């Protein structure tokens, strides 16, 4: 995705806020807002933001799992299955 077409100055946002919001929600693409020629904020629709946060959470879980594997904090699958079966039969 190219953000160059979605870069607008803050004055454009001020003058066209409702249109900008509708466009962001419809296209589901973020918009970069500049102030004094510098990128300052990114506007994004809520659904896309939530998806991004969920993706980041999953990536964090994967990274933590990889750290555990690298640190040797693993158990053979057969041991885990046996333990789960033992717990299940105890209930």
Short mmCIF file of N, CA, C and O in Angstrom, two decimals:
data_model
loop_
_atom_site.label_atom_id
_atom_site.label_comp_id
_atom_site.label_asym_id
_atom_site.label_seq_id
_atom_site.Cartn_x
_atom_site.Cartn_y
_atom_site.Cartn_z
N UNK A 1 0.84 -1.17 0.00
CA UNK A 1 0.00 0.00 0.00
C UNK A 1 0.89 1.24 0.00
O UNK A 1 1.83 1.32 0.75
N UNK A 2 0.57 2.17 -0.84
CA UNK A 2 1.33 3.41 -0.89
C UNK A 2 0.61 4.48 -0.09
O UNK A 2 -0.56 4.75 -0.32
N UNK A 3 1.34 5.06 0.84
CA UNK A 3 0.74 6.10 1.67
C UNK A 3 0.87 7.48 1.04
O UNK A 3 0.22 8.42 1.48
N UNK A 4 1.66 7.61 -0.02
CA UNK A 4 1.89 8.93 -0.61
C UNK A 4 0.60 9.58 -1.09
O UNK A 4 0.46 10.81 -1.06
N UNK A 5 -0.37 8.78 -1.52
CA UNK A 5 -1.64 9.37 -1.98
C UNK A 5 -2.55 9.69 -0.80
O UNK A 5 -3.57 10.35 -0.96
N UNK A 6 -2.20 9.21 0.37
CA UNK A 6 -3.02 9.42 1.54
C UNK A 6 -2.33 10.35 2.55
O UNK A 6 -2.49 10.19 3.75
N UNK A 7 -1.58 11.31 2.05
CA UNK A 7 -0.92 12.30 2.91
C UNK A 7 -1.60 13.63 2.68
O UNK A 7 -1.69 14.11 1.55
N UNK A 8 -2.11 14.21 3.77
CA UNK A 8 -2.83 15.48 3.66
C UNK A 8 -2.36 16.41 4.78
O UNK A 8 -2.06 15.97 5.89
N UNK A 9 -2.37 17.71 4.51
CA UNK A 9 -2.03 18.67 5.57
C UNK A 9 -3.19 18.79 6.57
O UNK A 9 -4.35 18.51 6.24
N UNK A 10 -2.87 19.25 7.74
CA UNK A 10 -3.88 19.40 8.78
C UNK A 10 -4.98 20.38 8.35
O UNK A 10 -6.14 20.22 8.72
N UNK A 11 -4.63 21.36 7.54
CA UNK A 11 -5.64 22.31 7.06
C UNK A 11 -6.70 21.60 6.22
O UNK A 11 -7.88 21.95 6.28
N UNK A 12 -6.29 20.58 5.45
CA UNK A 12 -7.25 19.81 4.65
C UNK A 12 -8.18 19.04 5.59
O UNK A 12 -9.39 18.99 5.36
N UNK A 13 -7.63 18.46 6.63
CA UNK A 13 -8.45 17.74 7.60
C UNK A 13 -9.45 18.68 8.26
O UNK A 13 -10.63 18.34 8.39
N UNK A 14 -8.99 19.84 8.66
CA UNK A 14 -9.89 20.81 9.30
C UNK A 14 -11.03 21.22 8.39
O UNK A 14 -12.17 21.35 8.84
N UNK A 15 -10.75 21.41 7.13
CA UNK A 15 -11.76 21.89 6.19
C UNK A 15 -12.68 20.77 5.70
O UNK A 15 -13.80 21.04 5.24
N UNK A 16 -12.21 19.51 5.77
CA UNK A 16 -12.97 18.40 5.18
C UNK A 16 -13.08 17.20 6.11
O UNK A 16 -13.08 16.06 5.65
N UNK A 17 -13.23 17.43 7.39
CA UNK A 17 -13.18 16.34 8.37
C UNK A 17 -14.21 15.24 8.07
O UNK A 17 -13.84 14.06 8.04
N UNK A 18 -15.45 15.59 7.84
CA UNK A 18 -16.47 14.57 7.61
C UNK A 18 -16.15 13.75 6.37
O UNK A 18 -16.27 12.51 6.38
N UNK A 19 -15.71 14.39 5.31
CA UNK A 19 -15.35 13.70 4.07
C UNK A 19 -14.14 12.79 4.29
O UNK A 19 -14.11 11.65 3.81
N UNK A 20 -13.16 13.29 5.01
CA UNK A 20 -11.95 12.50 5.29
C UNK A 20 -12.31 11.26 6.08
O UNK A 20 -11.88 10.15 5.75
N UNK A 21 -13.13 11.42 7.12
CA UNK A 21 -13.52 10.27 7.94
C UNK A 21 -14.28 9.24 7.11
O UNK A 21 -14.01 8.04 7.21
N UNK A 22 -15.22 9.71 6.31
CA UNK A 22 -16.00 8.79 5.47
C UNK A 22 -15.09 8.03 4.51
O UNK A 22 -15.26 6.82 4.30
N UNK A 23 -14.12 8.73 3.93
CA UNK A 23 -13.19 8.11 2.99
C UNK A 23 -12.33 7.06 3.68
O UNK A 23 -12.12 5.97 3.15
N UNK A 24 -11.85 7.36 4.87
CA UNK A 24 -11.01 6.43 5.61
C UNK A 24 -11.80 5.17 5.97
O UNK A 24 -11.30 4.06 5.82
N UNK A 25 -13.03 5.35 6.41
CA UNK A 25 -13.87 4.21 6.78
C UNK A 25 -14.20 3.37 5.55
O UNK A 25 -14.12 2.14 5.59
N UNK A 26 -14.53 4.03 4.45
CA UNK A 26 -14.90 3.30 3.23
C UNK A 26 -13.73 2.55 2.63
O UNK A 26 -13.84 1.38 2.27
N UNK A 27 -12.59 3.21 2.52
CA UNK A 27 -11.42 2.59 1.86
C UNK A 27 -10.61 1.71 2.79
O UNK A 27 -9.81 0.90 2.35
N UNK A 28 -10.80 1.92 4.10
CA UNK A 28 -10.05 1.17 5.12
C UNK A 28 -8.54 1.32 4.91
O UNK A 28 -7.78 0.37 5.05
N UNK A 29 -8.14 2.51 4.55
CA UNK A 29 -6.73 2.84 4.40
C UNK A 29 -6.41 4.02 5.32
O UNK A 29 -7.18 4.96 5.40
N UNK A 30 -5.28 3.97 6.01
CA UNK A 30 -4.93 5.07 6.89
C UNK A 30 -4.55 6.32 6.10
O UNK A 30 -4.23 6.26 4.91
N UNK A 31 -4.64 7.45 6.78
CA UNK A 31 -4.24 8.72 6.18
C UNK A 31 -3.21 9.38 7.09
O UNK A 31 -3.40 9.43 8.31
N UNK A 32 -2.15 9.87 6.50
CA UNK A 32 -1.10 10.57 7.24
C UNK A 32 -1.43 12.06 7.21
O UNK A 32 -1.65 12.63 6.14
N UNK A 33 -1.45 12.68 8.38
CA UNK A 33 -1.72 14.11 8.48
C UNK A 33 -0.42 14.82 8.82
O UNK A 33 0.30 14.42 9.74
N UNK A 34 -0.14 15.86 8.04
CA UNK A 34 1.10 16.62 8.25
C UNK A 34 0.79 17.95 8.93
O UNK A 34 -0.29 18.50 8.82
N UNK A 35 1.80 18.45 9.61
CA UNK A 35 1.73 19.78 10.22
C UNK A 35 3.08 20.43 9.97
O UNK A 35 4.12 19.84 10.29
N UNK A 36 3.06 21.59 9.36
CA UNK A 36 4.28 22.30 8.99
C UNK A 36 5.18 21.41 8.12
O UNK A 36 6.40 21.42 8.26
N UNK A 37 4.56 20.62 7.25
CA UNK A 37 5.30 19.79 6.32
C UNK A 37 5.85 18.50 6.87
O UNK A 37 6.49 17.74 6.16
N UNK A 38 5.61 18.22 8.13
CA UNK A 38 6.10 16.99 8.75
C UNK A 38 4.94 16.08 9.10
O UNK A 38 3.90 16.53 9.58
N UNK A 39 5.11 14.78 8.88
CA UNK A 39 4.09 13.82 9.27
C UNK A 39 3.95 13.84 10.78
O UNK A 39 4.93 13.76 11.51
N UNK A 40 2.71 13.99 11.26
CA UNK A 40 2.47 14.08 12.71
C UNK A 40 1.58 12.96 13.25
O UNK A 40 1.83 12.44 14.32
N UNK A 41 0.52 12.62 12.52
CA UNK A 41 -0.40 11.59 12.99
C UNK A 41 -0.88 10.72 11.83
O UNK A 41 -0.78 11.11 10.67
N UNK A 42 -1.38 9.56 12.19
CA UNK A 42 -2.01 8.68 11.22
C UNK A 42 -3.44 8.46 11.67
O UNK A 42 -3.69 8.09 12.81
N UNK A 43 -4.38 8.69 10.75
CA UNK A 43 -5.79 8.44 11.03
C UNK A 43 -6.15 7.09 10.43
O UNK A 43 -5.79 6.78 9.30
N UNK A 44 -6.86 6.28 11.21
CA UNK A 44 -7.21 4.94 10.78
C UNK A 44 -8.61 4.62 11.30
O UNK A 44 -8.98 5.03 12.41
N UNK A 45 -9.39 3.86 10.51
CA UNK A 45 -10.72 3.49 10.98
C UNK A 45 -10.60 2.49 12.13
O UNK A 45 -9.59 1.79 12.26
N UNK A 46 -11.61 2.44 12.96
CA UNK A 46 -11.57 1.63 14.17
C UNK A 46 -11.44 0.14 13.85
O UNK A 46 -10.68 -0.57 14.51
N UNK A 47 -12.16 -0.34 12.86
CA UNK A 47 -12.09 -1.78 12.52
C UNK A 47 -10.67 -2.17 12.13
O UNK A 47 -10.16 -3.21 12.58
N UNK A 48 -10.02 -1.37 11.31
CA UNK A 48 -8.64 -1.66 10.91
C UNK A 48 -7.70 -1.59 12.10
O UNK A 48 -6.79 -2.41 12.24
N UNK A 49 -7.91 -0.62 12.97
CA UNK A 49 -7.09 -0.48 14.16
C UNK A 49 -7.21 -1.72 15.05
O UNK A 49 -6.21 -2.27 15.52
N UNK A 50 -8.45 -2.18 15.26
CA UNK A 50 -8.66 -3.37 16.08
C UNK A 50 -7.99 -4.60 15.46
O UNK A 50 -7.38 -5.40 16.17
N UNK A 51 -8.10 -4.74 14.14
CA UNK A 51 -7.44 -5.86 13.47
C UNK A 51 -5.93 -5.79 13.65
O UNK A 51 -5.27 -6.81 13.88
N UNK A 52 -5.38 -4.60 13.54
CA UNK A 52 -3.94 -4.41 13.72
C UNK A 52 -3.52 -4.79 15.14
O UNK A 52 -2.51 -5.48 15.33
N UNK A 53 -4.30 -4.38 16.12
CA UNK A 53 -3.97 -4.70 17.51
C UNK A 53 -4.05 -6.20 17.77
O UNK A 53 -3.21 -6.76 18.47
N UNK A 54 -5.05 -6.87 17.19
CA UNK A 54 -5.17 -8.32 17.33
C UNK A 54 -3.98 -9.02 16.68
O UNK A 54 -3.43 -9.97 17.24
N UNK A 55 -3.57 -8.55 15.52
CA UNK A 55 -2.42 -9.12 14.83
C UNK A 55 -1.16 -8.95 15.65
O UNK A 55 -0.36 -9.89 15.80
N UNK A 56 -0.97 -7.77 16.21
CA UNK A 56 0.20 -7.52 17.05
C UNK A 56 0.20 -8.42 18.28
O UNK A 56 1.25 -8.93 18.69
N UNK A 57 -0.97 -8.64 18.87
CA UNK A 57 -1.06 -9.51 20.04
C UNK A 57 -0.66 -10.94 19.67
O UNK A 57 0.07 -11.60 20.41
N UNK A 58 -1.15 -11.42 18.52
CA UNK A 58 -0.79 -12.77 18.08
C UNK A 58 0.71 -12.88 17.80
O UNK A 58 1.35 -13.88 18.14
N UNK A 59 1.27 -11.86 17.17
CA UNK A 59 2.71 -11.87 16.91
C UNK A 59 3.51 -11.87 18.20
O UNK A 59 4.55 -12.53 18.29
N UNK A 60 3.02 -11.16 19.21
CA UNK A 60 3.71 -11.14 20.50
C UNK A 60 3.68 -12.53 21.14
O UNK A 60 4.67 -13.00 21.68
N UNK A 61 2.52 -13.20 21.05
CA UNK A 61 2.41 -14.56 21.59
C UNK A 61 3.39 -15.49 20.87
O UNK A 61 4.07 -16.31 21.51
N UNK A 62 3.47 -15.38 19.55
CA UNK A 62 4.41 -16.20 18.79
C UNK A 62 5.85 -15.91 19.19
O UNK A 62 6.66 -16.82 19.34
N UNK A 63 6.17 -14.64 19.37
CA UNK A 63 7.53 -14.27 19.76
C UNK A 63 7.87 -14.83 21.14
O UNK A 63 8.98 -15.33 21.37
N UNK A 64 6.91 -14.76 22.07
CA UNK A 64 7.14 -15.32 23.40
C UNK A 64 7.33 -16.83 23.33
O UNK A 64 8.19 -17.39 24.03
N UNK A 65 6.56 -17.49 22.47
CA UNK A 65 6.73 -18.93 22.28
C UNK A 65 8.10 -19.26 21.73
O UNK A 65 8.75 -20.22 22.17
N UNK A 66 8.55 -18.48 20.76
CA UNK A 66 9.88 -18.69 20.18
C UNK A 66 10.97 -18.49 21.23
O UNK A 66 11.98 -19.20 21.23
N UNK A 67 10.78 -17.51 22.12
CA UNK A 67 11.74 -17.29 23.20
C UNK A 67 11.79 -18.50 24.13
O UNK A 67 12.87 -18.91 24.57
N UNK A 68 10.62 -19.06 24.43
CA UNK A 68 10.58 -20.25 25.29
C UNK A 68 11.30 -21.42 24.64
O UNK A 68 12.06 -22.14 25.29
N UNK A 69 11.08 -21.61 23.34
CA UNK A 69 11.77 -22.70 22.62
C UNK A 69 13.28 -22.47 22.65
O UNK A 69 14.04 -23.39 22.93
N UNK A 70 13.71 -21.25 22.39
CA UNK A 70 15.14 -20.93 22.38
C UNK A 70 15.76 -21.14 23.76
O UNK A 70 16.93 -21.53 23.87
N UNK A 71 14.97 -20.90 24.81
CA UNK A 71 15.47 -21.06 26.18
C UNK A 71 15.35 -22.50 26.67
O UNK A 71 15.69 -22.80 27.81
N UNK A 72 14.82 -23.37 25.83
CA UNK A 72 14.69 -24.77 26.21
C UNK A 72 13.51 -25.07 27.11
O UNK A 72 13.43 -26.12 27.73
N UNK A 73 12.58 -24.14 27.19
CA UNK A 73 11.39 -24.33 28.04
C UNK A 73 10.31 -25.08 27.26
O UNK A 73 9.23 -24.57 27.01
N UNK A 74 10.63 -26.30 26.87
CA UNK A 74 9.69 -27.12 26.10
C UNK A 74 9.60 -28.50 26.73
O UNK A 74 10.50 -28.92 27.46
N UNK A 75 8.50 -29.18 26.45
CA UNK A 75 8.31 -30.55 26.94
C UNK A 75 7.85 -31.39 25.77
O UNK A 75 7.16 -30.90 24.87
N UNK A 76 8.19 -32.65 25.76
CA UNK A 76 7.72 -33.53 24.69
C UNK A 76 6.19 -33.57 24.67
O UNK A 76 5.54 -33.59 25.72
N UNK A 77 5.64 -33.60 23.48
CA UNK A 77 4.19 -33.58 23.32
C UNK A 77 3.54 -34.77 24.01
O UNK A 77 2.47 -34.65 24.62
N UNK A 78 4.16 -35.91 23.94
CA UNK A 78 3.60 -37.11 24.58
C UNK A 78 3.42 -36.89 26.08
O UNK A 78 2.42 -37.33 26.66
N UNK A 79 4.37 -36.21 26.72
CA UNK A 79 4.27 -35.94 28.16
C UNK A 79 3.09 -35.01 28.46
O UNK A 79 2.36 -35.22 29.42
N UNK A 80 2.93 -34.01 27.63
CA UNK A 80 1.84 -33.04 27.83
C UNK A 80 0.49 -33.74 27.65
O UNK A 80 -0.43 -33.56 28.45
N UNK A 81 0.37 -34.54 26.59
CA UNK A 81 -0.89 -35.25 26.33
C UNK A 81 -1.19 -36.20 27.49
O UNK A 81 -2.34 -36.27 27.96
N UNK A 82 -0.20 -36.90 27.97
CA UNK A 82 -0.41 -37.83 29.08
C UNK A 82 -0.87 -37.08 30.33
O UNK A 82 -1.79 -37.54 31.04
N UNK A 83 -0.28 -35.95 30.60
CA UNK A 83 -0.68 -35.15 31.76
C UNK A 83 -2.11 -34.65 31.62
O UNK A 83 -2.90 -34.69 32.58
N UNK A 84 -2.49 -34.20 30.42
CA UNK A 84 -3.85 -33.73 30.20
C UNK A 84 -4.86 -34.86 30.34
O UNK A 84 -5.93 -34.68 30.92
N UNK A 85 -4.51 -36.02 29.82
CA UNK A 85 -5.41 -37.18 29.95
C UNK A 85 -5.58 -37.60 31.42
O UNK A 85 -6.66 -37.97 31.86
N UNK A 86 -4.49 -37.51 32.17
CA UNK A 86 -4.56 -37.86 33.59
C UNK A 86 -5.45 -36.88 34.33
O UNK A 86 -6.27 -37.29 35.17
N UNK A 87 -5.36 -35.61 34.01
CA UNK A 87 -6.21 -34.60 34.65
C UNK A 87 -7.68 -34.84 34.27
O UNK A 87 -8.56 -34.71 35.10
N UNK A 88 -7.88 -35.17 33.03
CA UNK A 88 -9.25 -35.37 32.53
C UNK A 88 -9.91 -36.57 33.21
O UNK A 88 -11.08 -36.53 33.57
N UNK A 89 -9.17 -37.64 33.37
CA UNK A 89 -9.74 -38.82 34.00
C UNK A 89 -9.93 -38.64 35.51
O UNK A 89 -10.74 -39.33 36.12
N UNK A 90 -9.21 -37.71 36.11
CA UNK A 90 -9.33 -37.44 37.55
C UNK A 90 -10.60 -36.64 37.86
O UNK A 90 -11.05 -36.64 38.99
N UNK A 91 -11.15 -36.01 36.85
CA UNK A 91 -12.34 -35.16 37.08
C UNK A 91 -13.58 -35.93 37.10
O UNK A 91 -14.09 -36.83 37.07
#
